[in-house]
Amino acid sequence: MPRLNENYLNLKESYLFSEIAHRTAAYAEKHPQQGAQIIRLGIGDVTKPLGKTVLAALHEGVDAMGSAETFKGYGPEQGYEATRNAIAAYYKRNGVNVDPGDIFVSDGAKSDTGNITDLFGPGNVILIPDPVYPVYVDTNIMCGNEVTFLNGNAENQFLPMPDPKQHADIIYLCSPNNPTGACYSREQLKIWVDYALQNNAVILFDSAYEAFISDPELPRSIYAVEGAEKCAVEFCSLSKTAGFTGTRCGYTVVPRELVFRSSTGERMSLNAMWNRRQCTKFNGTSYIVQKGAEVVFSEEGIRECQENIQYYKRNAKVIADTLEKLQIRFFGGVHSPYIWFECPNGMDSWSCFDYLLENIQVVGTPGAGFGENGRNYFRLTAFGTFEKTTEAMERFVTLFG
Ligand SMILES: *Cc1c(COP(=O)(O)O)cnc(C)c1O
């Protein structure tokens, strides 16, 4: 009999989205008339199709596969040079220097944020924000790591800062944040970078929503902060930027400056380790997808992606303006597709879910699904249509106005 990875027994059952689906279906069955009126603002997935430029490039990639002269087999595990150069140029456009050789193209940020635990041994002090994208916590539990939570709350605007008295080895940060929509300022990230350098720690920075940032003062990459190349890995994704949730492409930056010492004093480069990890366990992102990814970062590609992002952000504004008018305290909704509001009347997040479903047939995501600190909060997303979002907010006004 195989001995199993019993750390899996320590994972909390992930019933969030199945429970939402279950409660919604049960309600609709019992109340068919109201059930037909349900508006879903819990979607954590984009809804707009790929842009024309990307689509044309994907077709080109497909056609190349059909003739012997242009056919591609296994590609470089790190990604094609053209894709890596396009990503580096995109960073440059946003005022950040990243060496294409430090960029690893992948099938998405979930894989990379999850697989990065391969590089670290046991016994680290690992800081993870609460609430946050559940992948960081679950992947650490899977390898038996203990996690220290960084408390996000209304007092710190859901942007926890380091405690200089507390030592850390590994720090996960996500900005703009899923689920809260909160976004760190340059000054705040500088404090994190200085803290990491002082502790000889590594920051694992998830910038999956960087394309939603429109204020030029807010950093879209941790490398916009001085010293970050000496302490930070950055994960990014085309999922929310370019609607690639189903097409699959992401990238991770592991600067060659990230060198730490082994227990016997040997120098170990995270870039070399990640390269070895990817070459051993990953055979690269498909050529076709990389053809599409490359043009996401062209002038025309960026323009097309921004059109969709602006559409989502208009929805976010409708939600934010409504909550403001209703004096419901919320976070996010500006540089993010997420609006994170405090459940009215002291409700916990699942009671709030039922209350909204039963009274105005609006479905969202209970904050409890993202950590203990989300238990009295609720996430709405801007990925619906403008019409449905507006209608949902009209219903909010009748319920809470
Ligand atoms: C959606 C999301 C990602 C992207 O994951 P992909 O695997 O690239 O689709 C990464 N991090 C966060 C916080 C997300 O919300």
Short mmCIF file of C-alpha atoms in Angstrom, two decimals, residues 90 93-94 175-176 181-186 207 209-221 302 305-314 316-317 332-337:
data_model
loop_
_atom_site.label_atom_id
_atom_site.label_comp_id
_atom_site.label_asym_id
_atom_site.label_seq_id
_atom_site.Cartn_x
_atom_site.Cartn_y
_atom_site.Cartn_z
CA TYR A 90 5.65 45.47 -21.67
CA ARG A 93 6.54 50.40 -21.16
CA ASN A 94 5.40 50.55 -17.52
CA SER A 175 -1.81 43.44 -5.22
CA PRO A 176 -4.30 44.47 -6.50
CA GLY A 181 -9.45 44.78 -4.54
CA ALA A 182 -7.02 46.67 -2.27
CA CYS A 183 -3.82 47.88 -3.92
CA TYR A 184 -0.49 48.67 -2.22
CA SER A 185 1.11 52.06 -2.81
CA ARG A 186 4.75 52.42 -3.79
CA SER A 207 0.36 40.86 -9.81
CA TYR A 209 -4.50 42.22 -11.73
CA GLU A 210 -1.79 44.77 -12.62
CA ALA A 211 -3.58 45.73 -15.84
CA PHE A 212 -6.49 47.09 -13.78
CA ILE A 213 -4.27 49.78 -12.25
CA SER A 214 -4.81 53.13 -13.94
CA ASP A 215 -3.12 55.48 -11.45
CA PRO A 216 0.48 55.93 -12.66
CA GLU A 217 1.55 56.48 -9.04
CA LEU A 218 0.56 52.93 -8.08
CA PRO A 219 3.15 50.24 -8.82
CA ARG A 220 2.04 47.60 -11.35
CA SER A 221 5.07 45.47 -10.55
CA ILE A 302 -2.79 46.37 -25.21
CA CYS A 305 -7.28 44.37 -23.70
CA GLN A 306 -7.79 47.78 -22.14
CA GLU A 307 -11.14 48.11 -23.90
CA ASN A 308 -12.40 45.05 -22.04
CA ILE A 309 -10.79 46.10 -18.78
CA GLN A 310 -12.43 49.53 -19.03
CA TYR A 311 -15.78 47.79 -19.53
CA TYR A 312 -15.27 45.77 -16.33
CA LYS A 313 -14.06 48.84 -14.49
CA ARG A 314 -17.20 50.72 -15.47
CA ALA A 316 -16.96 48.18 -10.75
CA LYS A 317 -17.69 51.88 -10.57
CA GLY A 332 -11.48 47.93 -3.92
CA GLY A 333 -13.56 48.61 -7.00
CA VAL A 334 -11.13 51.12 -8.51
CA HIS A 335 -7.92 49.36 -9.60
CA SER A 336 -9.56 45.99 -9.51
CA PRO A 337 -12.58 44.03 -10.76
#
